[in-house]
Coordinates of N, CA and C and ligand atoms in Angstrom, one line a residue:
M1 N 1.0 -6.1 4.0 CA 1.3 -4.8 4.6 C 0.1 -3.8 4.3
K2 N -0.1 -3.0 5.3 CA -1.2 -2.0 5.1 C -1.0 -1.0 3.9
M3 N 0.2 -0.6 3.7 CA 0.5 0.3 2.7 C 0.2 -0.3 1.3
D4 N 0.6 -1.6 1.2 CA 0.4 -2.3 0.0 C -1.1 -2.4 -0.4
E5 N -1.9 -2.6 0.7 CA -3.3 -2.8 0.5 C -3.9 -1.4 0.1
L6 N -3.4 -0.4 0.6 CA -3.8 1.0 0.3 C -3.5 1.3 -1.1
Y7 N -2.3 1.0 -1.5 CA -1.9 1.2 -2.9 C -2.8 0.4 -3.9
K8 N -3.1 -0.9 -3.5 CA -3.9 -1.7 -4.4 C -5.3 -1.0 -4.6
Q9 N -5.8 -0.6 -3.5 CA -7.1 0.1 -3.6 C -7.1 1.3 -4.5
L10 N -6.0 2.1 -4.4 CA -5.9 3.3 -5.2 C -5.8 2.9 -6.6
I11 N -5.0 1.9 -7.0 CA -4.9 1.5 -8.4 C -6.3 1.0 -8.9
I12 N -7.0 0.2 -8.1 CA -8.3 -0.2 -8.6 C -9.3 1.0 -8.7
D13 N -9.2 1.9 -7.8 CA -10.0 3.1 -7.9 C -9.8 3.9 -9.2
H14 N -8.5 4.1 -9.5 CA -8.2 4.8 -10.8 C -8.6 4.0 -12.0
Y15 N -8.5 2.7 -11.9 CA -8.9 1.9 -13.1 C -10.4 2.0 -13.3
R16 N -11.1 1.9 -12.2 CA -12.6 2.0 -12.3 C -13.1 3.4 -12.6
H17 N -12.5 4.4 -12.1 CA -12.9 5.8 -12.2 C -11.7 6.6 -12.7
P18 N -11.3 6.4 -13.9 CA -10.1 7.1 -14.4 C -10.3 8.6 -14.4
R19 N -9.3 9.3 -13.9 CA -9.3 10.8 -13.9 C -8.9 11.3 -15.3
N20 N -9.5 12.5 -15.6 CA -9.1 13.1 -16.9 C -9.3 12.2 -18.1
Y21 N -10.4 11.5 -18.0 CA -10.8 10.6 -19.1 C -11.6 11.3 -20.2
G22 N -11.3 11.1 -21.4 CA -12.1 11.7 -22.5 C -11.1 12.4 -23.5
E23 N -11.7 13.2 -24.4 CA -10.9 13.8 -25.4 C -10.9 15.4 -25.2
I24 N -9.9 16.0 -25.7 CA -9.9 17.5 -25.7 C -10.3 18.0 -27.1
N25 N -11.4 18.7 -27.2 CA -11.8 19.3 -28.4 C -11.4 20.7 -28.5
D26 N -10.2 20.9 -29.0 CA -9.7 22.2 -29.1 C -8.7 22.2 -30.3
M27 N -8.9 23.2 -31.2 CA -8.1 23.3 -32.4 C -6.6 23.2 -32.1
S28 N -6.1 23.7 -31.0 CA -4.7 23.8 -30.7 C -4.2 22.6 -29.9
S29 N -5.1 21.6 -29.6 CA -4.7 20.5 -28.8 C -3.9 19.5 -29.7
I30 N -3.1 18.7 -29.1 CA -2.5 17.6 -29.9 C -2.9 16.3 -29.3
R31 N -2.7 15.3 -30.2 CA -3.3 14.0 -30.0 C -2.3 13.0 -30.3
L32 N -2.1 12.0 -29.5 CA -1.1 11.0 -29.8 C -1.6 9.6 -29.4
F33 N -1.5 8.7 -30.4 CA -1.9 7.3 -30.2 C -0.7 6.5 -29.8
Y34 N -0.8 5.6 -28.7 CA 0.3 4.9 -28.3 C -0.1 3.4 -27.9
K35 N 0.7 2.5 -28.3 CA 0.4 1.1 -28.0 C 1.5 0.4 -27.3
N36 N 1.1 -0.3 -26.2 CA 2.1 -1.1 -25.5 C 2.2 -2.5 -26.1
P37 N 3.3 -2.8 -26.8 CA 3.4 -4.0 -27.5 C 3.4 -5.2 -26.6
T38 N 3.7 -5.1 -25.4 CA 3.8 -6.3 -24.5 C 2.5 -6.8 -24.1
C39 N 1.5 -5.9 -23.8 CA 0.2 -6.4 -23.3 C -0.9 -6.0 -24.2
G40 N -0.7 -5.2 -25.2 CA -1.7 -4.8 -26.1 C -2.6 -3.6 -25.7
D41 N -2.2 -3.0 -24.6 CA -2.9 -1.8 -24.1 C -2.7 -0.7 -25.1
T42 N -3.8 0.1 -25.3 CA -3.7 1.2 -26.2 C -4.2 2.5 -25.5
I43 N -3.6 3.6 -25.8 CA -4.2 4.9 -25.3 C -4.1 6.0 -26.4
V44 N -5.0 6.9 -26.3 CA -4.9 8.1 -27.1 C -4.7 9.2 -26.0
L45 N -3.7 10.0 -26.2 CA -3.4 11.0 -25.2 C -3.6 12.4 -25.8
Y46 N -4.3 13.3 -25.1 CA -4.6 14.6 -25.6 C -3.9 15.6 -24.7
L47 N -3.3 16.6 -25.3 CA -2.7 17.7 -24.5 C -3.0 19.0 -25.0
L48 N -3.2 19.9 -24.2 CA -3.4 21.3 -24.5 C -2.3 22.1 -23.8
V49 N -1.3 22.5 -24.6 CA -0.1 23.2 -24.1 C -0.1 24.6 -24.5
D50 N 0.2 25.5 -23.6 CA 0.3 26.9 -24.0 C 1.5 27.5 -23.2
Q51 N 2.4 28.2 -23.9 CA 3.6 28.8 -23.2 C 4.3 27.8 -22.4
G52 N 4.5 26.6 -22.9 CA 5.3 25.6 -22.2 C 4.6 25.0 -21.0
Q53 N 3.3 25.2 -20.8 CA 2.6 24.7 -19.7 C 1.5 23.8 -20.1
I54 N 1.3 22.7 -19.4 CA 0.2 21.8 -19.7 C -1.1 22.3 -19.1
H55 N -1.9 22.9 -20.0 CA -3.1 23.5 -19.5 C -4.2 22.4 -19.2
D56 N -4.2 21.4 -20.1 CA -5.1 20.3 -20.0 C -4.5 19.1 -20.5
I57 N -4.9 17.9 -20.0 CA -4.4 16.6 -20.4 C -5.5 15.6 -20.2
K58 N -5.8 14.9 -21.2 CA -6.8 13.8 -21.1 C -6.4 12.6 -21.8
F59 N -7.0 11.5 -21.5 CA -6.7 10.3 -22.3 C -7.9 9.4 -22.5
E60 N -7.9 8.5 -23.5 CA -8.9 7.5 -23.7 C -8.0 6.3 -23.8
G61 N -8.5 5.1 -23.4 CA -7.7 3.9 -23.5 C -8.5 2.7 -23.3
D62 N -7.8 1.6 -23.6 CA -8.3 0.3 -23.5 C -7.1 -0.6 -23.1
G63 N -7.2 -1.1 -21.9 CA -6.0 -2.0 -21.4 C -6.2 -2.5 -20.1
C64 N -5.2 -3.1 -19.6 CA -5.2 -3.8 -18.2 C -5.3 -2.7 -17.1
S65 N -5.5 -3.1 -15.9 CA -5.8 -2.2 -14.8 C -4.5 -1.4 -14.5
I66 N -3.3 -2.0 -14.6 CA -2.1 -1.2 -14.3 C -1.9 -0.1 -15.3
S67 N -2.1 -0.4 -16.6 CA -1.9 0.6 -17.7 C -2.9 1.8 -17.5
M68 N -4.1 1.4 -17.3 CA -5.1 2.5 -17.2 C -5.0 3.3 -16.0
A69 N -4.7 2.6 -14.8 CA -4.6 3.4 -13.6 C -3.3 4.3 -13.7
S70 N -2.3 3.8 -14.3 CA -1.1 4.6 -14.4 C -1.3 5.8 -15.3
C71 N -2.1 5.7 -16.4 CA -2.4 6.8 -17.2 C -3.2 7.9 -16.4
S72 N -4.1 7.4 -15.7 CA -5.0 8.2 -14.9 C -4.2 9.0 -13.9
M73 N -3.3 8.3 -13.2 CA -2.4 8.9 -12.2 C -1.4 9.9 -12.8
M74 N -0.9 9.5 -14.0 CA 0.0 10.4 -14.7 C -0.7 11.7 -15.1
T75 N -1.9 11.7 -15.7 CA -2.5 12.9 -16.1 C -2.8 13.8 -14.8
S76 N -3.2 13.2 -13.7 CA -3.4 14.0 -12.5 C -2.1 14.7 -12.0
A77 N -1.0 13.9 -12.1 CA 0.3 14.5 -11.6 C 0.9 15.6 -12.5
V78 N 0.6 15.6 -13.8 CA 1.3 16.6 -14.7 C 0.4 17.7 -15.1
K79 N -0.9 17.6 -14.9 CA -1.8 18.7 -15.3 C -1.5 20.0 -14.6
G80 N -1.3 21.0 -15.3 CA -1.0 22.3 -14.7 C 0.5 22.5 -14.6
R81 N 1.3 21.5 -14.9 CA 2.8 21.7 -14.7 C 3.4 22.2 -16.1
S82 N 4.6 22.6 -16.0 CA 5.4 23.0 -17.2 C 5.9 21.7 -17.8
L83 N 6.2 21.8 -19.1 CA 6.7 20.6 -19.8 C 8.0 20.1 -19.2
E84 N 8.8 21.1 -18.7 CA 10.1 20.7 -18.0 C 9.8 19.9 -16.8
E85 N 8.9 20.3 -16.0 CA 8.5 19.6 -14.7 C 8.0 18.2 -15.1
A86 N 7.2 18.2 -16.1 CA 6.5 16.9 -16.6 C 7.6 15.9 -17.0
E87 N 8.6 16.5 -17.7 CA 9.7 15.7 -18.2 C 10.5 15.1 -17.0
N88 N 10.7 15.9 -16.0 CA 11.4 15.4 -14.8 C 10.6 14.3 -14.1
L89 N 9.3 14.5 -14.1 CA 8.5 13.4 -13.4 C 8.5 12.2 -14.2
T90 N 8.6 12.3 -15.6 CA 8.7 11.1 -16.4 C 9.9 10.3 -16.1
R91 N 11.0 11.1 -15.9 CA 12.3 10.4 -15.5 C 12.2 9.7 -14.1
L92 N 11.6 10.4 -13.2 CA 11.5 9.9 -11.8 C 10.7 8.6 -11.9
F93 N 9.5 8.6 -12.6 CA 8.7 7.5 -12.6 C 9.4 6.3 -13.3
S94 N 10.0 6.6 -14.4 CA 10.7 5.5 -15.1 C 11.7 4.8 -14.2
S95 N 12.5 5.6 -13.5 CA 13.5 4.9 -12.6 C 12.8 4.2 -11.5
M96 N 11.7 4.7 -11.0 CA 11.0 4.1 -9.9 C 10.6 2.7 -10.4
I97 N 10.0 2.6 -11.6 CA 9.6 1.3 -12.1 C 10.7 0.3 -12.5
T98 N 11.8 0.9 -13.1 CA 12.8 0.0 -13.6 C 13.9 -0.3 -12.5
I99 N 14.1 0.6 -11.6 CA 15.1 0.4 -10.6 C 14.4 -0.1 -9.3
G100 N 13.2 0.4 -9.1 CA 12.5 0.0 -7.9 C 12.7 0.8 -6.6
I101 N 13.2 2.0 -6.8 CA 13.4 2.9 -5.7 C 12.4 4.0 -5.7
S102 N 11.8 4.1 -4.5 CA 10.7 5.2 -4.4 C 11.4 6.5 -4.3
P103 N 11.1 7.5 -5.2 CA 11.7 8.8 -5.1 C 11.3 9.5 -3.9
E104 N 12.3 10.4 -3.3 CA 12.0 11.1 -2.2 C 11.0 12.2 -2.5
D105 N 11.1 12.6 -3.7 CA 10.2 13.7 -4.2 C 8.7 13.2 -4.2
E106 N 7.8 13.9 -3.6 CA 6.4 13.5 -3.6 C 5.6 13.9 -4.8
A107 N 6.3 14.6 -5.7 CA 5.6 15.2 -6.8 C 4.8 14.2 -7.8
L108 N 5.3 12.9 -7.7 CA 4.6 11.9 -8.5 C 3.2 11.6 -8.0
E109 N 3.0 12.1 -6.7 CA 1.7 11.9 -6.1 C 1.2 10.5 -6.1
E110 N 0.0 10.2 -6.6 CA -0.5 8.8 -6.5 C 0.2 7.8 -7.3
S111 N 1.0 8.3 -8.3 CA 1.8 7.4 -9.2 C 2.7 6.6 -8.3
L112 N 3.0 7.1 -7.1 CA 4.0 6.4 -6.2 C 3.4 5.0 -5.8
S113 N 2.1 4.9 -5.9 CA 1.5 3.6 -5.5 C 1.8 2.5 -6.5
L114 N 2.4 2.8 -7.6 CA 2.8 1.8 -8.6 C 4.2 1.2 -8.4
L115 N 4.8 1.6 -7.3 CA 6.1 1.1 -7.0 C 6.2 -0.4 -7.1
G116 N 5.2 -1.1 -6.6 CA 5.2 -2.6 -6.6 C 5.3 -3.2 -7.9
V117 N 5.0 -2.5 -9.0 CA 5.1 -3.0 -10.3 C 6.5 -3.4 -10.7
H118 N 7.5 -2.7 -10.0 CA 8.9 -3.0 -10.2 C 9.2 -4.5 -10.2
S119 N 8.6 -5.2 -9.2 CA 8.8 -6.7 -9.1 C 8.1 -7.5 -10.1
L120 N 7.2 -6.9 -10.9 CA 6.5 -7.6 -12.0 C 7.0 -7.2 -13.3
R121 N 8.2 -7.8 -13.7 CA 8.9 -7.3 -14.9 C 8.0 -7.2 -16.1
A122 N 7.1 -8.2 -16.3 CA 6.3 -8.3 -17.5 C 5.3 -7.1 -17.6
R123 N 5.1 -6.5 -16.5 CA 4.2 -5.4 -16.4 C 4.8 -4.0 -16.5
H124 N 6.1 -3.9 -16.6 CA 6.8 -2.6 -16.6 C 6.2 -1.7 -17.7
N125 N 6.0 -2.3 -18.9 CA 5.5 -1.5 -20.0 C 4.1 -0.9 -19.8
C126 N 3.3 -1.8 -19.0 CA 2.0 -1.3 -18.7 C 2.0 -0.1 -17.9
A127 N 2.8 -0.1 -16.9 CA 2.9 1.1 -16.0 C 3.5 2.3 -16.7
L128 N 4.5 2.0 -17.6 CA 5.2 3.1 -18.3 C 4.5 3.7 -19.5
M129 N 3.6 3.0 -20.1 CA 3.1 3.5 -21.4 C 2.6 4.9 -21.4
G130 N 1.8 5.3 -20.5 CA 1.2 6.6 -20.4 C 2.4 7.7 -20.4
W131 N 3.4 7.4 -19.6 CA 4.5 8.3 -19.4 C 5.4 8.3 -20.7
Q132 N 5.5 7.2 -21.4 CA 6.2 7.1 -22.6 C 5.5 8.0 -23.7
A133 N 4.2 7.9 -23.7 CA 3.4 8.7 -24.6 C 3.6 10.2 -24.4
L134 N 3.6 10.5 -23.1 CA 3.8 11.9 -22.7 C 5.2 12.4 -23.1
R135 N 6.2 11.5 -22.9 CA 7.5 11.9 -23.3 C 7.6 12.2 -24.8
K136 N 6.9 11.4 -25.6 CA 6.9 11.6 -27.1 C 6.4 13.0 -27.4
V137 N 5.3 13.4 -26.7 CA 4.7 14.7 -27.0 C 5.7 15.8 -26.5
I138 N 6.3 15.6 -25.4 CA 7.2 16.6 -24.9 C 8.4 16.8 -25.8
N139 N 8.9 15.7 -26.4 CA 10.0 15.7 -27.3 C 9.6 16.5 -28.6
Q140 N 8.3 16.3 -29.0 CA 7.8 17.1 -30.2 C 7.9 18.6 -29.9
Y141 N 7.5 19.0 -28.7 CA 7.5 20.4 -28.4 C 9.0 20.9 -28.3
K142 N 9.9 20.1 -27.8 CA 11.3 20.5 -27.7 C 11.8 20.7 -29.1
N143 N 11.4 19.9 -30.1 CA 12.0 20.0 -31.4 C 11.3 21.0 -32.3
D144 N 10.1 21.4 -31.9 CA 9.3 22.3 -32.7 C 8.3 23.0 -31.8
D145 N 8.3 24.3 -31.8 CA 7.3 25.0 -30.9 C 5.9 24.8 -31.3
S146 N 5.6 24.5 -32.5 CA 4.2 24.3 -32.9 C 4.0 23.0 -33.6
P147 N 3.9 21.9 -32.8 CA 3.7 20.6 -33.4 C 2.3 20.5 -34.1
T148 N 2.3 19.7 -35.1 CA 1.1 19.5 -35.9 C 0.1 18.6 -35.1
Q149 N -1.1 18.5 -35.6 CA -2.1 17.6 -35.0 C -1.6 16.2 -34.9
Q150 N -1.1 15.7 -36.1 CA -0.6 14.3 -36.1 C 0.8 14.2 -35.8
I151 N 1.1 13.5 -34.7 CA 2.5 13.3 -34.4 C 2.9 11.9 -34.9
Ligands
ZN1 ZN1 -1.0 -4.0 -19.6

């Protein structure tokens, strides 16, 4: 199908040219290391949050094309959003991958191209890892307004 081909191209493009790649050097930024046990993909996620809003988000990582493309798309989708909105997107994305239903909400933006991963059970964690890391950070903010550098 044409759409599938388009999605594939988008995933390859994000893998080769990841968006928001690098680290955030700011005293008030937080940093989280996350590992996908299934595939061995690893990422370090950096967030700069102020007044409940994601001012900046970056990542560095090493992993398969799905995991890296998914992280790249995730950072693009949540940058500039509130933690609440980002949490909702995390939920939408998780159900898209695990249930296989494309959300009507377009807010996931390019992450929607990962819908096909639903049929590849062994790769679910690859697509989800960036979002799981993000959720961990969000939970930290919910439990404590001023998380420490080390989570
Ligand atoms: Zn992987």
